[in-house]
Amino acid sequence: MHLTGRALLLALVATVAFVAAVWSGDPDIAGLWRLPLSLLCGGLVFESWRQSQVQVGVRLSLPSMLRLGREAQVVLELDHGSARPQRLRWVVPTPAALRLRDAAPQERLLAPGVVECVPLTLDAQRLGRERWPALSARLLGALGLAWWDRELDPAVTVRVMPDLLPRGAGRVDTPAAGARRTPQPQAEREVHRWRRWETGDPLSRIDWKVTARSGVLTTRELRDDQHLDVLLCIDAGCGSAAEDGGLDELGARVNLAARLAESALARGDRVGLLAFADRVLVSSPPVGGPAALPRLRSRLAVLAPDALPADPSVAARAATRLLRGRGTVLWFGDPLCDAPRATTVQAPLRALALRHAVVVAMPREAAVEALAVAASELPRRGHIALAAERRMAAARARAALLRDAGFEVVSGTPARLESAVWAATRRTAHASRRAR
């Protein structure tokens, strides 16, 4: 409960009357202060009873899933079951994964029998599934003496998924789980490997003989010499929690990886996933087909920055085990970021670059570059420009070291990094196909 100016005025009148009665000693006004105080207390009791009879309803109309890094339009619907207008004041809290464009408190007069629709604009900034918290609201009493607290629970769960390719940019359609694929040409019928059957795999690919011998439902993957094995290697260490243009670095990496995977699957390539910190967090070998994209996106959606720094050698060994033949590794993050003064590349990384085509996406830090330019113009802030230039020079040295070891390093600002990675991926894809 929060008193309004009207209630505070009654309290002030009662206080002044009480002080005047004590100071004057006049018996005629000795009990005058009880009248405004009785009016205040009686009015608050009446309001407490009346507001408890008012049922305020709240609903949120939002998409079934939101896209990471994209804005979304949400409609907040409010109504009540009272026969008289009700004045409501509220603040809309959001889950940690979302940011509300306008988070200022709002106040509306809700007419009886009318649903009040309030549009909201959200930005999805974190992956995952979260329950929407209850709204903190205040309902004005019938006599205008107090605002009465309410907790309005919309009872909805919001899910943030990786971004999709723009419309018309090579998207691949994904039918419902269990759908059969179009028969492949006879040249593609060589068995690549066997693995446990998962929901969404084509039923025609189940190897019933192996299933009968092992007792486990097993599916076979067929080799297509014209297609590539692409492995998305995502650094999810503690450094990936840093902000990167509204998203954290992990979110930017996941969005880029999801769009590249969608394009690769549309071309018929097989795509796998490896997320790591000081250990392997998520690992899946390259697979293709209509069920691969939703399965990959669901695994990307559960990624979160780890509490420990990344160990690139662990990821390199795991990537070597996942890729049997020559493939393309898309590495999101700086493999040498935890060793800024390194003079050599670790042996597991060198072995990975010798066997596979590795493309490293290293975004440039626009804020650091801006400091290097702007701070140098101020005489007293030259040390800031010097520190920024040294940081940029260290990043360039690490990129040169990786190129000497056989890596294809793509560097650019977050806004231009995606197109640069696209170009490098196409180059490595053509080279890998020629090598076959």
Short mmCIF file of C-alpha atoms in Angstrom, two decimals:
data_model
loop_
_atom_site.label_atom_id
_atom_site.label_comp_id
_atom_site.label_asym_id
_atom_site.label_seq_id
_atom_site.Cartn_x
_atom_site.Cartn_y
_atom_site.Cartn_z
CA MET A 1 0.00 0.00 0.00
CA HIS A 2 1.20 3.48 -0.91
CA LEU A 3 -0.69 6.57 0.30
CA THR A 4 -1.72 9.24 -2.18
CA GLY A 5 -1.67 13.01 -1.66
CA ARG A 6 -5.31 12.93 -0.52
CA ALA A 7 -4.52 10.47 2.29
CA LEU A 8 -1.44 12.42 3.32
CA LEU A 9 -3.55 15.59 3.49
CA LEU A 10 -5.99 13.93 5.90
CA ALA A 11 -3.06 12.70 7.99
CA LEU A 12 -1.63 16.22 8.04
CA VAL A 13 -4.98 17.71 9.15
CA ALA A 14 -5.26 15.17 11.95
CA THR A 15 -1.70 15.91 13.07
CA VAL A 16 -2.23 19.69 13.07
CA ALA A 17 -5.52 19.33 15.00
CA PHE A 18 -3.84 17.12 17.59
CA VAL A 19 -0.93 19.54 18.08
CA ALA A 20 -3.32 22.51 18.32
CA ALA A 21 -5.44 20.71 20.94
CA VAL A 22 -2.38 19.87 23.04
CA TRP A 23 -0.91 23.36 22.89
CA SER A 24 -4.18 25.27 23.48
CA GLY A 25 -5.61 23.10 26.23
CA ASP A 26 -9.14 23.95 24.97
CA PRO A 27 -11.48 21.02 25.77
CA ASP A 28 -13.77 21.95 22.83
CA ILE A 29 -11.15 20.95 20.26
CA ALA A 30 -9.46 18.21 22.28
CA GLY A 31 -10.99 15.40 20.19
CA LEU A 32 -11.24 17.19 16.86
CA TRP A 33 -8.21 15.39 15.45
CA ARG A 34 -10.07 12.08 15.65
CA LEU A 35 -12.45 13.04 12.82
CA PRO A 36 -9.90 13.24 9.91
CA LEU A 37 -8.02 10.28 11.34
CA SER A 38 -11.23 8.24 11.46
CA LEU A 39 -12.04 9.25 7.90
CA LEU A 40 -8.56 8.16 6.76
CA CYS A 41 -8.61 4.81 8.56
CA GLY A 42 -12.19 4.04 7.57
CA GLY A 43 -11.50 4.98 3.96
CA LEU A 44 -8.42 2.72 3.84
CA VAL A 45 -10.39 -0.20 5.27
CA PHE A 46 -13.14 0.36 2.69
CA GLU A 47 -10.60 0.59 -0.14
CA SER A 48 -8.85 -2.56 1.03
CA TRP A 49 -12.12 -4.46 0.83
CA ARG A 50 -13.15 -2.98 -2.52
CA GLN A 51 -9.83 -3.49 -4.26
CA SER A 52 -9.71 -7.13 -3.14
CA GLN A 53 -12.90 -7.67 -5.15
CA VAL A 54 -11.34 -6.37 -8.37
CA GLN A 55 -9.76 -9.09 -10.53
CA VAL A 56 -7.15 -7.69 -12.92
CA GLY A 57 -6.22 -9.93 -15.85
CA VAL A 58 -2.97 -9.76 -17.81
CA ARG A 59 -1.92 -11.54 -20.99
CA LEU A 60 1.11 -11.34 -23.24
CA SER A 61 0.78 -11.96 -26.96
CA LEU A 62 4.22 -12.88 -28.28
CA PRO A 63 5.66 -15.27 -30.90
CA SER A 64 6.31 -18.88 -29.95
CA MET A 65 10.03 -18.20 -30.29
CA LEU A 66 12.17 -15.08 -30.63
CA ARG A 67 15.25 -14.68 -32.82
CA LEU A 68 18.51 -13.78 -31.14
CA GLY A 69 19.58 -10.23 -31.98
CA ARG A 70 16.23 -9.33 -33.56
CA GLU A 71 13.57 -7.01 -32.19
CA ALA A 72 10.12 -8.43 -31.50
CA GLN A 73 6.72 -6.81 -31.09
CA VAL A 74 4.75 -7.92 -28.02
CA VAL A 75 1.25 -6.85 -26.97
CA LEU A 76 0.38 -6.55 -23.27
CA GLU A 77 -3.36 -6.99 -22.69
CA LEU A 78 -4.99 -5.75 -19.47
CA ASP A 79 -8.58 -5.98 -18.31
CA HIS A 80 -10.62 -6.22 -15.09
CA GLY A 81 -13.99 -7.53 -13.94
CA SER A 82 -15.19 -4.42 -12.11
CA ALA A 83 -18.23 -2.35 -13.12
CA ARG A 84 -16.39 0.95 -12.69
CA PRO A 85 -13.17 2.27 -14.28
CA GLN A 86 -9.94 1.29 -12.56
CA ARG A 87 -6.68 3.20 -12.65
CA LEU A 88 -3.66 0.91 -12.88
CA ARG A 89 0.04 1.72 -12.74
CA TRP A 90 2.61 -0.92 -13.64
CA VAL A 91 6.19 -1.71 -14.56
CA VAL A 92 6.98 -4.48 -17.06
CA PRO A 93 9.95 -6.63 -15.96
CA THR A 94 11.60 -8.84 -18.56
CA PRO A 95 13.55 -12.10 -18.41
CA ALA A 96 17.33 -11.88 -18.46
CA ALA A 97 17.33 -12.91 -22.12
CA LEU A 98 15.32 -9.86 -23.22
CA ARG A 99 15.64 -6.09 -23.08
CA LEU A 100 12.63 -3.77 -23.17
CA ARG A 101 13.03 -0.64 -25.29
CA ASP A 102 10.88 1.52 -22.97
CA ALA A 103 10.98 0.26 -19.37
CA ALA A 104 9.43 3.38 -17.79
CA PRO A 105 6.40 2.91 -15.49
CA GLN A 106 3.07 3.30 -17.25
CA GLU A 107 -0.36 4.28 -16.01
CA ARG A 108 -3.72 3.75 -17.69
CA LEU A 109 -7.41 4.15 -16.83
CA LEU A 110 -8.97 0.78 -17.64
CA ALA A 111 -12.58 1.04 -18.75
CA PRO A 112 -14.98 -1.72 -17.68
CA GLY A 113 -15.43 -4.50 -20.24
CA VAL A 114 -12.62 -3.19 -22.47
CA VAL A 115 -9.26 -4.89 -23.03
CA GLU A 116 -6.42 -2.37 -22.92
CA CYS A 117 -3.68 -3.28 -25.43
CA VAL A 118 -0.20 -1.89 -24.81
CA PRO A 119 2.45 -2.54 -27.54
CA LEU A 120 5.97 -3.34 -26.37
CA THR A 121 9.23 -3.64 -28.32
CA LEU A 122 11.77 -6.21 -27.13
CA ASP A 123 15.33 -7.09 -28.11
CA ALA A 124 16.41 -10.72 -27.70
CA GLN A 125 19.94 -10.72 -26.26
CA ARG A 126 20.45 -14.17 -24.72
CA LEU A 127 19.70 -17.72 -25.78
CA GLY A 128 17.52 -20.05 -23.79
CA ARG A 129 14.04 -20.58 -22.40
CA GLU A 130 12.80 -18.48 -19.48
CA ARG A 131 9.53 -17.81 -17.69
CA TRP A 132 8.26 -14.24 -17.88
CA PRO A 133 8.34 -12.64 -14.40
CA ALA A 134 5.23 -11.20 -12.79
CA LEU A 135 4.39 -7.55 -13.41
CA SER A 136 4.65 -5.19 -10.46
CA ALA A 137 1.40 -3.20 -10.51
CA ARG A 138 -0.53 -0.79 -8.28
CA LEU A 139 -4.31 -0.35 -8.30
CA LEU A 140 -5.78 2.96 -7.17
CA GLY A 141 -8.39 2.64 -4.44
CA ALA A 142 -12.03 3.64 -4.95
CA LEU A 143 -11.63 6.78 -2.78
CA GLY A 144 -8.22 7.70 -4.16
CA LEU A 145 -6.52 7.32 -0.78
CA ALA A 146 -3.89 4.68 -1.63
CA TRP A 147 -2.29 2.61 -4.37
CA TRP A 148 -2.63 -1.12 -3.63
CA ASP A 149 0.12 -3.49 -4.75
CA ARG A 150 -0.66 -6.29 -7.18
CA GLU A 151 1.45 -9.05 -8.72
CA LEU A 152 0.17 -9.84 -12.21
CA ASP A 153 1.59 -13.09 -13.57
CA PRO A 154 1.23 -13.48 -17.37
CA ALA A 155 2.14 -17.19 -17.06
CA VAL A 156 4.07 -17.38 -20.32
CA THR A 157 7.46 -18.80 -21.24
CA VAL A 158 9.68 -17.11 -23.79
CA ARG A 159 12.19 -19.02 -25.93
CA VAL A 160 15.09 -17.36 -27.75
CA MET A 161 16.57 -19.27 -30.68
CA PRO A 162 19.46 -18.52 -33.04
CA ASP A 163 18.73 -16.24 -35.97
CA LEU A 164 17.68 -17.49 -39.41
CA LEU A 165 18.92 -16.58 -42.85
CA PRO A 166 17.13 -13.66 -44.52
CA ARG A 167 14.25 -14.65 -46.76
CA GLY A 168 15.46 -15.85 -50.13
CA ALA A 169 19.07 -16.41 -48.99
CA GLY A 170 19.28 -20.16 -49.48
CA ARG A 171 17.07 -21.33 -46.64
CA VAL A 172 16.43 -25.04 -46.36
CA ASP A 173 12.94 -26.32 -45.64
CA THR A 174 12.69 -28.74 -42.72
CA PRO A 175 9.65 -31.02 -42.78
CA ALA A 176 8.22 -32.64 -39.69
CA ALA A 177 10.28 -35.15 -37.76
CA GLY A 178 10.30 -38.60 -39.34
CA ALA A 179 9.68 -37.46 -42.92
CA ARG A 180 11.37 -39.46 -45.65
CA ARG A 181 14.03 -37.90 -47.83
CA THR A 182 13.96 -37.97 -51.63
CA PRO A 183 15.89 -41.03 -52.85
CA GLN A 184 19.54 -40.25 -53.56
CA PRO A 185 21.38 -41.18 -56.77
CA GLN A 186 23.15 -44.52 -56.75
CA ALA A 187 26.57 -42.78 -56.57
CA GLU A 188 25.73 -41.56 -53.09
CA ARG A 189 24.88 -44.96 -51.60
CA GLU A 190 28.27 -45.67 -49.99
CA VAL A 191 27.92 -45.95 -46.21
CA HIS A 192 29.81 -43.23 -44.34
CA ARG A 193 29.20 -44.48 -40.78
CA TRP A 194 26.63 -45.95 -38.40
CA ARG A 195 25.17 -44.17 -35.38
CA ARG A 196 22.25 -44.34 -32.95
CA TRP A 197 18.91 -43.39 -34.53
CA GLU A 198 17.46 -40.03 -33.41
CA THR A 199 14.03 -38.49 -33.82
CA GLY A 200 13.77 -36.93 -37.26
CA ASP A 201 16.14 -39.32 -39.06
CA PRO A 202 14.66 -40.85 -42.24
CA LEU A 203 13.12 -44.24 -41.53
CA SER A 204 14.56 -45.59 -44.78
CA ARG A 205 18.09 -45.18 -43.39
CA ILE A 206 17.58 -47.56 -40.44
CA ASP A 207 19.97 -50.51 -40.71
CA TRP A 208 17.82 -53.36 -39.42
CA LYS A 209 20.61 -55.95 -39.49
CA VAL A 210 22.89 -53.85 -37.27
CA THR A 211 19.88 -53.01 -35.09
CA ALA A 212 19.09 -56.70 -34.63
CA ARG A 213 22.69 -57.54 -33.68
CA SER A 214 23.22 -54.63 -31.29
CA GLY A 215 19.73 -54.27 -29.87
CA VAL A 216 19.93 -50.48 -30.45
CA LEU A 217 18.03 -48.73 -33.23
CA THR A 218 20.82 -47.74 -35.64
CA THR A 219 20.83 -45.53 -38.72
CA ARG A 220 23.43 -45.35 -41.44
CA GLU A 221 24.81 -42.18 -43.01
CA LEU A 222 25.64 -42.32 -46.71
CA ARG A 223 28.69 -40.72 -48.22
CA ASP A 224 28.35 -38.11 -50.95
CA ASP A 225 31.69 -37.29 -52.53
CA GLN A 226 30.34 -33.98 -53.86
CA HIS A 227 29.37 -32.70 -50.43
CA LEU A 228 31.48 -31.44 -47.54
CA ASP A 229 31.70 -32.10 -43.82
CA VAL A 230 31.51 -28.74 -42.02
CA LEU A 231 32.23 -28.49 -38.29
CA LEU A 232 31.16 -25.41 -36.33
CA CYS A 233 33.69 -24.92 -33.53
CA ILE A 234 32.39 -22.31 -31.04
CA ASP A 235 34.42 -20.85 -28.19
CA ALA A 236 32.04 -20.64 -25.20
CA GLY A 237 34.64 -19.84 -22.54
CA CYS A 238 34.33 -17.05 -20.00
CA GLY A 239 35.61 -14.50 -22.53
CA SER A 240 32.51 -15.05 -24.66
CA ALA A 241 30.38 -13.24 -22.06
CA ALA A 242 31.77 -9.85 -23.13
CA GLU A 243 29.28 -7.50 -24.77
CA ASP A 244 29.44 -7.27 -28.55
CA GLY A 245 27.04 -4.64 -29.93
CA GLY A 246 24.04 -5.48 -27.78
CA LEU A 247 24.71 -9.22 -27.77
CA ASP A 248 27.43 -10.99 -25.87
CA GLU A 249 30.19 -12.49 -28.01
CA LEU A 250 28.72 -15.98 -27.68
CA GLY A 251 25.39 -14.76 -29.03
CA ALA A 252 27.07 -13.16 -32.05
CA ARG A 253 29.01 -16.39 -32.69
CA VAL A 254 25.91 -18.56 -32.38
CA ASN A 255 23.91 -16.37 -34.78
CA LEU A 256 26.68 -16.47 -37.38
CA ALA A 257 27.14 -20.22 -36.93
CA ALA A 258 23.41 -20.90 -37.29
CA ARG A 259 23.16 -18.93 -40.53
CA LEU A 260 26.25 -20.61 -42.00
CA ALA A 261 24.88 -24.03 -41.03
CA GLU A 262 21.56 -23.30 -42.70
CA SER A 263 23.30 -22.31 -45.92
CA ALA A 264 25.60 -25.36 -45.86
CA LEU A 265 22.69 -27.75 -45.31
CA ALA A 266 20.80 -26.12 -48.17
CA ARG A 267 23.74 -27.02 -50.45
CA GLY A 268 23.60 -30.62 -49.24
CA ASP A 269 26.68 -30.50 -46.98
CA ARG A 270 26.85 -32.21 -43.59
CA VAL A 271 27.21 -29.95 -40.55
CA GLY A 272 28.45 -30.79 -37.06
CA LEU A 273 28.84 -28.81 -33.86
CA LEU A 274 31.57 -28.49 -31.23
CA ALA A 275 31.19 -26.00 -28.38
CA PHE A 276 33.99 -25.87 -25.83
CA ALA A 277 35.48 -24.07 -22.85
CA ASP A 278 38.19 -25.85 -20.85
CA ARG A 279 36.33 -29.02 -21.90
CA VAL A 280 33.91 -30.04 -24.62
CA LEU A 281 30.43 -28.69 -23.82
CA VAL A 282 28.43 -29.86 -26.86
CA SER A 283 29.63 -32.29 -29.49
CA SER A 284 27.86 -33.78 -32.51
CA PRO A 285 29.41 -35.20 -35.70
CA PRO A 286 28.54 -33.77 -39.12
CA VAL A 287 25.12 -34.91 -40.34
CA GLY A 288 22.88 -33.84 -43.20
CA GLY A 289 19.29 -34.18 -44.22
CA PRO A 290 16.08 -32.37 -43.29
CA ALA A 291 16.33 -33.20 -39.58
CA ALA A 292 19.84 -31.81 -39.15
CA LEU A 293 18.95 -28.10 -39.00
CA PRO A 294 16.32 -28.20 -36.20
CA ARG A 295 18.52 -30.55 -34.20
CA LEU A 296 21.53 -28.26 -34.61
CA ARG A 297 19.54 -25.13 -33.71
CA SER A 298 18.17 -26.76 -30.57
CA ARG A 299 21.72 -27.56 -29.43
CA LEU A 300 22.89 -24.04 -30.18
CA ALA A 301 19.97 -22.60 -28.21
CA VAL A 302 21.15 -24.10 -24.90
CA LEU A 303 24.67 -22.64 -25.06
CA ALA A 304 25.72 -20.16 -22.39
CA PRO A 305 29.10 -18.62 -21.51
CA ASP A 306 31.07 -20.93 -19.27
CA ALA A 307 32.75 -19.82 -16.05
CA LEU A 308 36.21 -21.05 -17.13
CA PRO A 309 38.50 -19.90 -19.96
CA ALA A 310 38.64 -21.84 -23.20
CA ASP A 311 41.31 -24.39 -24.05
CA PRO A 312 41.77 -24.49 -27.86
CA SER A 313 43.89 -27.65 -27.75
CA VAL A 314 40.95 -29.58 -26.26
CA ALA A 315 38.72 -28.36 -29.10
CA ALA A 316 41.34 -29.20 -31.75
CA ARG A 317 41.66 -32.80 -30.53
CA ALA A 318 37.88 -33.19 -30.38
CA ALA A 319 37.47 -31.74 -33.88
CA THR A 320 40.04 -34.19 -35.24
CA ARG A 321 38.05 -37.08 -33.77
CA LEU A 322 34.73 -35.80 -35.18
CA LEU A 323 35.98 -35.30 -38.75
CA ARG A 324 37.09 -38.55 -40.32
CA GLY A 325 37.78 -37.33 -43.84
CA ARG A 326 38.92 -33.91 -44.97
CA GLY A 327 36.43 -31.27 -43.94
CA THR A 328 35.98 -27.57 -43.23
CA VAL A 329 36.25 -26.24 -39.67
CA LEU A 330 34.64 -22.86 -38.94
CA TRP A 331 36.26 -21.63 -35.72
CA PHE A 332 34.35 -18.85 -33.96
CA GLY A 333 36.71 -17.07 -31.57
CA ASP A 334 40.42 -16.42 -31.24
CA PRO A 335 42.38 -19.66 -30.64
CA LEU A 336 45.27 -17.61 -29.18
CA CYS A 337 43.28 -15.08 -27.15
CA ASP A 338 44.41 -16.59 -23.82
CA ALA A 339 48.06 -16.46 -24.94
CA PRO A 340 48.46 -12.90 -26.29
CA ARG A 341 52.26 -13.17 -26.42
CA ALA A 342 52.40 -16.63 -27.98
CA THR A 343 55.15 -17.19 -30.55
CA THR A 344 54.01 -20.60 -31.79
CA VAL A 345 50.71 -22.36 -32.39
CA GLN A 346 50.00 -25.40 -30.24
CA ALA A 347 50.59 -28.80 -31.82
CA PRO A 348 46.92 -29.92 -31.80
CA LEU A 349 45.95 -26.74 -33.66
CA ARG A 350 48.72 -27.23 -36.22
CA ALA A 351 47.63 -30.83 -36.77
CA LEU A 352 44.04 -29.70 -37.29
CA ALA A 353 45.07 -27.09 -39.87
CA LEU A 354 47.23 -29.62 -41.77
CA ARG A 355 44.38 -32.11 -42.09
CA HIS A 356 41.38 -29.80 -42.59
CA ALA A 357 40.54 -26.38 -43.97
CA VAL A 358 40.13 -24.13 -40.92
CA VAL A 359 38.49 -20.70 -41.13
CA VAL A 360 38.89 -18.56 -37.99
CA ALA A 361 36.40 -15.72 -37.46
CA MET A 362 38.10 -13.01 -35.38
CA PRO A 363 35.94 -9.88 -35.00
CA ARG A 364 37.71 -6.56 -34.69
CA GLU A 365 36.90 -4.48 -31.65
CA ALA A 366 35.26 -1.33 -32.96
CA ALA A 367 35.36 0.34 -29.53
CA VAL A 368 39.13 -0.18 -29.27
CA GLU A 369 39.68 1.19 -32.76
CA ALA A 370 37.60 4.25 -31.90
CA LEU A 371 39.73 4.85 -28.79
CA ALA A 372 42.90 4.63 -30.85
CA VAL A 373 41.65 7.37 -33.17
CA ALA A 374 39.80 9.69 -30.80
CA ALA A 375 42.04 9.52 -27.73
CA SER A 376 45.16 10.48 -29.67
CA GLU A 377 43.66 13.90 -30.39
CA LEU A 378 43.64 14.74 -26.68
CA PRO A 379 47.07 15.55 -25.25
CA ARG A 380 46.32 14.17 -21.80
CA ARG A 381 44.80 10.91 -23.05
CA GLY A 382 47.62 9.70 -25.27
CA HIS A 383 48.14 6.68 -23.03
CA ILE A 384 44.63 5.47 -23.91
CA ALA A 385 45.44 5.60 -27.62
CA LEU A 386 48.73 3.82 -26.98
CA ALA A 387 47.01 1.00 -25.08
CA ALA A 388 44.39 0.65 -27.83
CA GLU A 389 47.07 0.51 -30.53
CA ARG A 390 49.02 -2.14 -28.62
CA ARG A 391 45.88 -4.25 -28.26
CA MET A 392 45.18 -3.97 -31.99
CA ALA A 393 48.81 -4.80 -32.80
CA ALA A 394 48.64 -7.92 -30.61
CA ALA A 395 45.50 -9.07 -32.42
CA ARG A 396 47.19 -8.57 -35.79
CA ALA A 397 50.23 -10.54 -34.61
CA ARG A 398 48.04 -13.44 -33.48
CA ALA A 399 46.25 -13.43 -36.83
CA ALA A 400 49.58 -13.51 -38.69
CA LEU A 401 50.75 -16.40 -36.51
CA LEU A 402 47.61 -18.36 -37.33
CA ARG A 403 47.97 -17.68 -41.07
CA ASP A 404 51.55 -18.94 -40.98
CA ALA A 405 50.25 -22.15 -39.37
CA GLY A 406 47.80 -22.75 -42.22
CA PHE A 407 44.64 -21.13 -40.86
CA GLU A 408 42.40 -18.88 -42.94
CA VAL A 409 41.83 -15.90 -40.65
CA VAL A 410 38.85 -13.62 -41.27
CA SER A 411 38.85 -10.36 -39.36
CA GLY A 412 36.36 -7.51 -39.44
CA THR A 413 33.94 -5.46 -37.42
CA PRO A 414 30.85 -7.36 -36.19
CA ALA A 415 28.72 -5.67 -38.87
CA ARG A 416 31.02 -6.85 -41.70
CA LEU A 417 32.31 -10.11 -40.26
CA GLU A 418 29.47 -12.24 -41.57
CA SER A 419 30.00 -11.34 -45.23
CA ALA A 420 33.75 -11.92 -44.82
CA VAL A 421 33.18 -15.37 -43.31
CA TRP A 422 30.74 -16.18 -46.12
CA ALA A 423 33.40 -15.36 -48.71
CA ALA A 424 36.11 -17.37 -46.93
CA THR A 425 33.77 -20.34 -46.53
CA ARG A 426 33.00 -20.35 -50.25
CA ARG A 427 36.72 -20.25 -51.07
CA THR A 428 37.55 -23.15 -48.75
CA ALA A 429 34.54 -25.12 -49.98
CA HIS A 430 35.68 -24.85 -53.60
CA ALA A 431 39.24 -25.77 -52.63
CA SER A 432 38.08 -28.79 -50.63
CA ARG A 433 35.90 -30.02 -53.50
CA ARG A 434 38.81 -29.68 -55.93
CA ALA A 435 41.04 -31.56 -53.48
CA ARG A 436 38.63 -34.48 -53.60
#
